[in-house]
Structure formats: C-alpha cells, structure tokens
Tab-separated table of C-alpha atoms and ligand atoms in Angstrom:
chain	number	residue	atom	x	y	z
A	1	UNK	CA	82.631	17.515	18.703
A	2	UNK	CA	82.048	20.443	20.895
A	3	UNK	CA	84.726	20.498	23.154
A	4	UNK	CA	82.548	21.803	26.132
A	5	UNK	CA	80.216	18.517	25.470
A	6	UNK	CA	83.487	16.399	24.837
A	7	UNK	CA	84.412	16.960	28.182
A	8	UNK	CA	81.184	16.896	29.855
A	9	UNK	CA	80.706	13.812	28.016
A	10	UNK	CA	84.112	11.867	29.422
A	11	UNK	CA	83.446	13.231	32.768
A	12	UNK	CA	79.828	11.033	32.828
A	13	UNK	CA	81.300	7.997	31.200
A	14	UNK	CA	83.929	7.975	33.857
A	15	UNK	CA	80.903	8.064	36.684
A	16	UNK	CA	78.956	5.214	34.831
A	17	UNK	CA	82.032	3.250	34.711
A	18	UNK	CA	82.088	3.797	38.407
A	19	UNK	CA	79.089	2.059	39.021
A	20	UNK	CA	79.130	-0.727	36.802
A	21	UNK	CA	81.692	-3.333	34.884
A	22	UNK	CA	78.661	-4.596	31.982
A	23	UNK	CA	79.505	-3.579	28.743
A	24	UNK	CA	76.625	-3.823	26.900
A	25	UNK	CA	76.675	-3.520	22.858
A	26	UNK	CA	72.798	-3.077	22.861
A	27	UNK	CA	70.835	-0.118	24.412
A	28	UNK	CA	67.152	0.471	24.512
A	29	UNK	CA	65.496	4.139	25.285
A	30	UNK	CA	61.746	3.533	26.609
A	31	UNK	CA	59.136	6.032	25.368
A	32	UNK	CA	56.553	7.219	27.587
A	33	UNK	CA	54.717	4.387	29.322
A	34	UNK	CA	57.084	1.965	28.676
A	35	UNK	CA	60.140	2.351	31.275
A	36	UNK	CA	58.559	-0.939	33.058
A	37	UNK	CA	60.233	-3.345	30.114
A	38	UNK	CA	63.444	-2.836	32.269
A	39	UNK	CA	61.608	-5.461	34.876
A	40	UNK	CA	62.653	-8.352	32.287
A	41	UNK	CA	66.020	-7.892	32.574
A	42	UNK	CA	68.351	-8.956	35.963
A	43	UNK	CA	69.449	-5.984	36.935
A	44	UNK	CA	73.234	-5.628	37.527
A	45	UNK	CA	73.511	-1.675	38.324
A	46	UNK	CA	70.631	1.474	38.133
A	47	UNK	CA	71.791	4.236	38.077
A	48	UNK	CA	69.627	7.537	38.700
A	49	UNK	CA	70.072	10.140	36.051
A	50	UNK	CA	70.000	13.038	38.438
A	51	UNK	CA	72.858	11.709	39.839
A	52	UNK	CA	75.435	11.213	37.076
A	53	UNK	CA	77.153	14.392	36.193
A	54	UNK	CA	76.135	16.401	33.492
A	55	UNK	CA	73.202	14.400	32.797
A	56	UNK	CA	70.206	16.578	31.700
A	57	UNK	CA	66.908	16.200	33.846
A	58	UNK	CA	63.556	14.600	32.317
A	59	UNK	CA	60.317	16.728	33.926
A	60	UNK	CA	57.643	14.501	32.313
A	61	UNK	CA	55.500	11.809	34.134
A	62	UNK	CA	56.028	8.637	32.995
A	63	UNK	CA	59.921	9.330	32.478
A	64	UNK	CA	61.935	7.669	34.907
A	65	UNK	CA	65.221	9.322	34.849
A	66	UNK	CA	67.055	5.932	35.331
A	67	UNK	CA	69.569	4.207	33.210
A	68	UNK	CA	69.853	0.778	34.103
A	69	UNK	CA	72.218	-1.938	33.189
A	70	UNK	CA	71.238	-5.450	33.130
A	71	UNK	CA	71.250	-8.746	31.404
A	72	UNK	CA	68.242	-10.357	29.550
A	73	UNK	CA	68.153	-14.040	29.944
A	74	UNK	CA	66.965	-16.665	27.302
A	75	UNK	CA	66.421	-20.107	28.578
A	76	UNK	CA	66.479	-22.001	25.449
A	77	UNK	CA	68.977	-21.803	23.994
A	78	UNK	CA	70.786	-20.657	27.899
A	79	UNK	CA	71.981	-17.318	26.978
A	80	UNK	CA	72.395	-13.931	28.973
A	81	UNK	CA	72.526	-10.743	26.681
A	82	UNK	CA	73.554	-7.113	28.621
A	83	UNK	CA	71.911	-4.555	27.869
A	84	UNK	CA	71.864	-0.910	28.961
A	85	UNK	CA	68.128	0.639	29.008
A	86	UNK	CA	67.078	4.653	29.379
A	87	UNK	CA	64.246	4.882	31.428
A	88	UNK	CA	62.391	7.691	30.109
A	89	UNK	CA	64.219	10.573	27.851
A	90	UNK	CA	64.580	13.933	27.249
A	91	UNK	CA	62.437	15.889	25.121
A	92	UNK	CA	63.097	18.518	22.806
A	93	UNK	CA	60.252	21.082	24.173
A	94	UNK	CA	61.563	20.749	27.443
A	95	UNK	CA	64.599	22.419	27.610
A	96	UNK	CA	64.617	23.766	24.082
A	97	UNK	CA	68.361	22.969	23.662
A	98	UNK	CA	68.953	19.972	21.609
A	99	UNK	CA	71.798	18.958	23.138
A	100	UNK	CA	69.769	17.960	26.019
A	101	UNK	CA	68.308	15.387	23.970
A	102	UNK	CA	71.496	14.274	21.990
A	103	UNK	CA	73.346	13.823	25.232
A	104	UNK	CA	71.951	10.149	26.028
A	105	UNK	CA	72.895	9.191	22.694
A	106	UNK	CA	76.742	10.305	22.897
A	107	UNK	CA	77.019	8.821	26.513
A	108	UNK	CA	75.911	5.621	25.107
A	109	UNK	CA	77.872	5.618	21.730
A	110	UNK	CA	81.076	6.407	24.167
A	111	UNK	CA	79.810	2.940	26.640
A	112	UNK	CA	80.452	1.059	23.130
A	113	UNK	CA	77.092	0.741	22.080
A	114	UNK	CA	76.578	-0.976	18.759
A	115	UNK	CA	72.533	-1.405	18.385
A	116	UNK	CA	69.962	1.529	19.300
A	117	UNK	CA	66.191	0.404	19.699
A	118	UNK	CA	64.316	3.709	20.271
A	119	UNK	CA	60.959	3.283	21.277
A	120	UNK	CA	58.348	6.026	21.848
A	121	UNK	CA	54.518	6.548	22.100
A	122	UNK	CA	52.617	7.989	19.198
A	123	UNK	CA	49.841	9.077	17.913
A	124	UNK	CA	48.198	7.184	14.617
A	125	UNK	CA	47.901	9.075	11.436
A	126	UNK	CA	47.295	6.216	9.219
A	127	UNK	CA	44.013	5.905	9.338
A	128	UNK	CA	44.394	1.623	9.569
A	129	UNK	CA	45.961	2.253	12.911
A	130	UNK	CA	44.474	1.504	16.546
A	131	UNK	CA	45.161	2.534	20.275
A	132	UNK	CA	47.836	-0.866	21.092
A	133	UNK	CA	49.201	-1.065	17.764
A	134	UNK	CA	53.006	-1.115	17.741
A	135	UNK	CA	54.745	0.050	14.173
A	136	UNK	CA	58.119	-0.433	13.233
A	137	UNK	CA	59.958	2.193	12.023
A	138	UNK	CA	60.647	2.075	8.392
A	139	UNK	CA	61.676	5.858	8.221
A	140	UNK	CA	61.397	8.916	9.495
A	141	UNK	CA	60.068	12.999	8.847
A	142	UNK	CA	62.036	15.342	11.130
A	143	UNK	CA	59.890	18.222	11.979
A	144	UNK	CA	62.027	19.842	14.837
A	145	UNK	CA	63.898	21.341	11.678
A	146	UNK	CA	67.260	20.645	13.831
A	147	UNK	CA	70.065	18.518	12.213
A	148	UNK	CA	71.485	16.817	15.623
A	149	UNK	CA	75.070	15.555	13.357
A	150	UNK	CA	76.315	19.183	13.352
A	151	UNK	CA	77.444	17.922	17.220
A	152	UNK	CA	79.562	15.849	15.835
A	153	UNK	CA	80.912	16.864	12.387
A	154	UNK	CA	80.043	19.964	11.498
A	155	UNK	CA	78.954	20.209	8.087
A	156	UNK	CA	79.569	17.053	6.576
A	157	UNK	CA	77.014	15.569	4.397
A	158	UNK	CA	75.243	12.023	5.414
A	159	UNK	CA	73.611	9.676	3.255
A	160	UNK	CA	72.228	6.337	4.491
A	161	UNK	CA	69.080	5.040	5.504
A	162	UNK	CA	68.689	6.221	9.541
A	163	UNK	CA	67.004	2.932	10.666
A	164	UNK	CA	69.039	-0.237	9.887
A	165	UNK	CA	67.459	-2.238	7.055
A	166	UNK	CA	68.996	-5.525	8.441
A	167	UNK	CA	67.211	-4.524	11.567
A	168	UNK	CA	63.905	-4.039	9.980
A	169	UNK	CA	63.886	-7.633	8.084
A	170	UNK	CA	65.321	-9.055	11.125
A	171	UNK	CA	62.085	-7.685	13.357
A	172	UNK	CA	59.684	-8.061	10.724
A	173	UNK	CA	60.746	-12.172	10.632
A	174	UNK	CA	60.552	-12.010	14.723
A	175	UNK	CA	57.347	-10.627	15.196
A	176	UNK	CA	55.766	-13.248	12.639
A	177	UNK	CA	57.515	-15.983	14.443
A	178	UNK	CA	56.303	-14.626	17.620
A	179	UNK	CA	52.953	-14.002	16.915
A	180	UNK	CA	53.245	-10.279	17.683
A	181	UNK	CA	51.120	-7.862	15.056
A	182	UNK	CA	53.499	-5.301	14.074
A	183	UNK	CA	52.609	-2.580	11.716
A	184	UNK	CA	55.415	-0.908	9.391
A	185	UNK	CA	55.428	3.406	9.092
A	186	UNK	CA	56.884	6.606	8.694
A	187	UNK	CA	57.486	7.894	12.142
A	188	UNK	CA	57.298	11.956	11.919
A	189	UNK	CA	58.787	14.094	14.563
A	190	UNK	CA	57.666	17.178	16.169
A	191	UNK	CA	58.396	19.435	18.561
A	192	UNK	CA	55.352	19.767	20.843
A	193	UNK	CA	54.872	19.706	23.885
A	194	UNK	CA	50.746	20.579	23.020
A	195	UNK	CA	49.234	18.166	20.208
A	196	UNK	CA	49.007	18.383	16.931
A	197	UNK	CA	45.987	20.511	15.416
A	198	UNK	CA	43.825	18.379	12.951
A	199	UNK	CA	45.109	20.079	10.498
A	200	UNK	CA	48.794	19.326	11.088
A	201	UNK	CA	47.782	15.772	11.300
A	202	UNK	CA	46.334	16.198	7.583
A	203	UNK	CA	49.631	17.414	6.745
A	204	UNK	CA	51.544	14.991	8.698
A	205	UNK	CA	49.583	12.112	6.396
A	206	UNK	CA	50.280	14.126	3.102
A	207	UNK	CA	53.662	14.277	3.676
A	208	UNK	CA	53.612	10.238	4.592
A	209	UNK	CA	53.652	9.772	8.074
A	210	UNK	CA	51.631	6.673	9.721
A	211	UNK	CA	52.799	7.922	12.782
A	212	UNK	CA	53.510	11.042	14.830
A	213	UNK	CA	55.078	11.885	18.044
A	214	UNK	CA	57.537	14.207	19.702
A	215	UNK	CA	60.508	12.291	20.382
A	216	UNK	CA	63.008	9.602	18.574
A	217	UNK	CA	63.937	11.573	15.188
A	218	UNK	CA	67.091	13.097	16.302
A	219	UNK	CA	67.917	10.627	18.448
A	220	UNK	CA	67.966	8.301	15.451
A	221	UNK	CA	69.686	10.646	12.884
A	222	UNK	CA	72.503	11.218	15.778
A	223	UNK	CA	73.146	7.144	16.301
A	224	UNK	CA	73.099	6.470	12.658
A	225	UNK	CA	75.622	9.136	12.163
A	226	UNK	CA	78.084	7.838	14.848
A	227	UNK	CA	77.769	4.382	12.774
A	228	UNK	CA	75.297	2.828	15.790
A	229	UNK	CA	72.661	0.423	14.151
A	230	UNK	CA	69.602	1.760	14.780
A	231	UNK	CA	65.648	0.599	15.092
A	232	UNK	CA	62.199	2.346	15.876
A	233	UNK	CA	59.281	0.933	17.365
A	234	UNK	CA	56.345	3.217	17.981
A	235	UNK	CA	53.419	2.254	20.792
A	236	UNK	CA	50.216	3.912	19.064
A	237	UNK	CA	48.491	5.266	22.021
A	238	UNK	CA	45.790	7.248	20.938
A	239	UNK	CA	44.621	8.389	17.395
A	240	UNK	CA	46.093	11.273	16.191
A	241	UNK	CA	43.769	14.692	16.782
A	242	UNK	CA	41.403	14.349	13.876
A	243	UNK	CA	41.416	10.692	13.055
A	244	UNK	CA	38.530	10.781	15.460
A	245	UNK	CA	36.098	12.788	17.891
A	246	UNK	CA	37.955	11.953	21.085
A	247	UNK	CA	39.808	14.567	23.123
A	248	UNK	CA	43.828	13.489	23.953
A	249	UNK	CA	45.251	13.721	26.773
A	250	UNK	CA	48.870	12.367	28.379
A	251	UNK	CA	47.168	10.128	30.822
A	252	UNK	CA	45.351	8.337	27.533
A	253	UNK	CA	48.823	7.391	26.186
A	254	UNK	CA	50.469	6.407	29.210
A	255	UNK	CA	47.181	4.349	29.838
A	256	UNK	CA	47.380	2.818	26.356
A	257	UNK	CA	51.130	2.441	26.790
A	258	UNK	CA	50.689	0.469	29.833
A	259	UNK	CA	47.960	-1.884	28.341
A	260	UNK	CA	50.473	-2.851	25.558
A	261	UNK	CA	53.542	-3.682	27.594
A	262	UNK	CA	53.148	-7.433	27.623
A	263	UNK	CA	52.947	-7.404	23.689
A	264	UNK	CA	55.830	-4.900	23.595
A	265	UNK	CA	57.714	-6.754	26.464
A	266	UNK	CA	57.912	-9.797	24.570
A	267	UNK	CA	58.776	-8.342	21.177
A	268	UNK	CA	61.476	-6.569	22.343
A	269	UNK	CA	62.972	-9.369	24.264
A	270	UNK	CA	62.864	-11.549	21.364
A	271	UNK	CA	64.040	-8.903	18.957
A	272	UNK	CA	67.132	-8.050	21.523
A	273	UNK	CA	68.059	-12.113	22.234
A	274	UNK	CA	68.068	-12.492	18.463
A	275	UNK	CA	70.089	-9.213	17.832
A	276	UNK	CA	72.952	-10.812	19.547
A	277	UNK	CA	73.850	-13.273	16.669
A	278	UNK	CA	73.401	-10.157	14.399
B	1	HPA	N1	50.953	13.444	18.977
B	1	HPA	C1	52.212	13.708	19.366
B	1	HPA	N2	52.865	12.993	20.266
B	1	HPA	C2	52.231	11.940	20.814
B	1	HPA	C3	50.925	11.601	20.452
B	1	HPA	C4	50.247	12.398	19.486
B	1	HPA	O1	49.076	12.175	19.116
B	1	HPA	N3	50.590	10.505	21.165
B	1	HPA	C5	51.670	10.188	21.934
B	1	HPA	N4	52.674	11.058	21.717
C-alpha cells in the first residue's frame, strides 16, 4: 500500500481505538437517506468523522459524517451482534481523488472487518422498477473507469465475483422469510455529481444495469480485494432520467429514501442478525 496512506491509515485506527473497545466483524455504509438505520442499534461509541484524523470530509446533505459503533439486539433467540455503521460516505465527484472514497474501506478492513453491506440510493433503469424498491446487488458496471485495488497491490490481477454469492442466497432466503420484496440487479456506477442524460440511461440498460447511481462500485471492488465479504443493496429512489417524464432532483431521493427506511430497517437487521452464524 501507499506508504503515505499506510501511515495515515494507522494513525486513524489508533484514534478509533481510542474511543471505543467493540470489535465489530460486520460494517454497514448508509447511502443517501438512509444514515437513520443506525437508530436500531444501542449505541456504544459515535464518533464524528471530522474529528478522526485523516478522515476525508462528506459535503452532501443527507451524509452524516458519523461512524458509529453499536450492537444490534435480537430478542429471540437473545443475541447482541456489534456492528460498526458509516453514516453517509464519500463520493467520488466530490473531491475527485479516489482515495477519498477508498479510505473508509481500509480503516474498516484494518478494525477487522469481515462482512461489508454497502447500501446506496439509485436510480431505476429496469424498466420493472419503482420509487421504494430495494435491489440486491447481484453485480456490478464500474463507470468511474478507476480500478481502486492498485491501493493496495499494484498490478496484480483479481478474479472473483465482487459481491459474495453466499451473501446473495443468504439475503434472497431472508427477505422471503421476512416478507420484504427485494428485487435482484446490476448496480452500475458513475461518477456524477449531475444525472444521467436519457441517453446514458439507454446505455446504462444496454450494457445491463437495473440500477444506477454514483457511489458503492469501488467501494465494493476495494473490500472484495482485501478478502472482506461483501453485499449491495440499492434503495430505488426515483426512476432513472428517461424511464419517465418527471424531473429529478436530490430532495426526491432523500424523500423516497426516507419513505423506505422501515422496509430497509428491518431487512437489514434481519440480514445482519443472521450474518452472524455465517
Ligand atoms: N442517478 C444517479 N445517481 C442516483 C440516482 C440516479 O437516478 N438516484 C439516486 N442516486
């Protein structure tokens, strides 16, 4: 790894440490509307990002800036899973340096983390897709054209599916059992920060994405390379520009984001209480 980042890195881990004894194996990062998921959990230490050294800033509403550490309880069968959650992320249009965005992701591989749920909000490009649908991330299209393991090993070559296929059964069989509708897709990333053109989102569905957004991908492709299991789950806030008339704007997603949590509160716990035995 970059020794600069190397540093940098031990330097925050040593801070977090500071402020908390949990060592959680499972982390969640919440997309855009959906940092409130972190009220389910008892919260043993929250920490603000601006705070911890060498942590990069988050400028956009709806993005915390908080890691928290806490444990989500299960009453039946009594059981108390830690967990470490990212309120709100970094995104690659706002600082234009990709290490900005890869940083979370090292600080929680060094914390020991074992299982990476990424969530994000995203606009539908499969044209069976609604505002409040949640899709699972069956794989991804990186668009940002950056490949976020040359942080870590240079040029060696990767092969293996990104998003853990245990995962994916496991959260397909949970969301049945739990009576939550969850759609499967190809999440596509892009850079952004305006909104597709219609005619990217025709491309974006030629190329087989369900799904598009402008977060997650190499956040994903980082955690799978550093061995993490890893899982995507996409709110669909809007439809993407094109599917229909309506005009998008961020205050639509966070809106739709918001509407969804209790669905996506109670998927997630489930999915991270049965993740335990995994
Ligand atoms: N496009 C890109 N990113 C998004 C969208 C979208 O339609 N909705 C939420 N994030």
């Amino acid at each position: 790894m970059d020794k600069l980042i190397e540093k940098e890195i031990k330097e925050t881990i040593s801070f977090i440490k500071s402020k908390t004894k949990l060592k959680p194996k499972i982390a969640i990062v919440l997309g855009s509307g959906l940092g409130d998921y972190t009220n389910h959990l008892k919260v043993e230490a929250t920490i603000d990002t601006s705070t911890i050294p060498h942590y990069p800033k988050s400028t956009v509403e709806g993005h915390k800036g908080k890691i928290i550490f806490g444990f989500l309880r299960d009453t039946k069968p009594k059981k108390s899973v830690p967990v470490l959650a990212f309120q709100g992320r970094i995104h690659y249009y706002e600082t234009g340096d990709i290490r900005t965005v890869l940083f979370p992701i090292l600080v929680a591989h060094q914390l020991g983390i074992k299982i990476l749920f990424l969530t994000n909000a995203a606009g539908g490009v499969n044209r069976h897709f609604h505002p409040g649908d949640l899709m699972l991330t069956k794989d991804q299209v990186n668009l940002t054209f950056e490949n976020p393991t040359a942080i870590i090993n240079g040029n060696k070559k990767i092969n293996k599916p990104i998003y853990d296929e245990d995962l994916i059964k496991m959260i397909i069989k949970i969301a049945e059992k739990s009576n939550v509708p969850l759609s499967e897709g190809v999440y596509v990333g892009v850079k952004g920060p305006s909104y597709e053109t219609a005619s990217e989102v025709e491309m974006v569905r030629r190329i087989g994405g369900d799904a598009v957004g402008m977060s997650t991908v190499n956040e994903a492709t980082l955690a799978s390379a550093l061995g993490m299991r890893v899982a995507g789950i996409s709110c669909i806030t809007n439809y993407a520009t094109g599917v229909t008339s309506a005009k998008l704007d961020h205050e639509e997603v966070t809106f739709v984001a918001n509407m969804v949590k209790d669905r996506f509160s109670k998927l997630v716990s489930s999915i991270i209480l049965s993740t335990n035995n995994l």
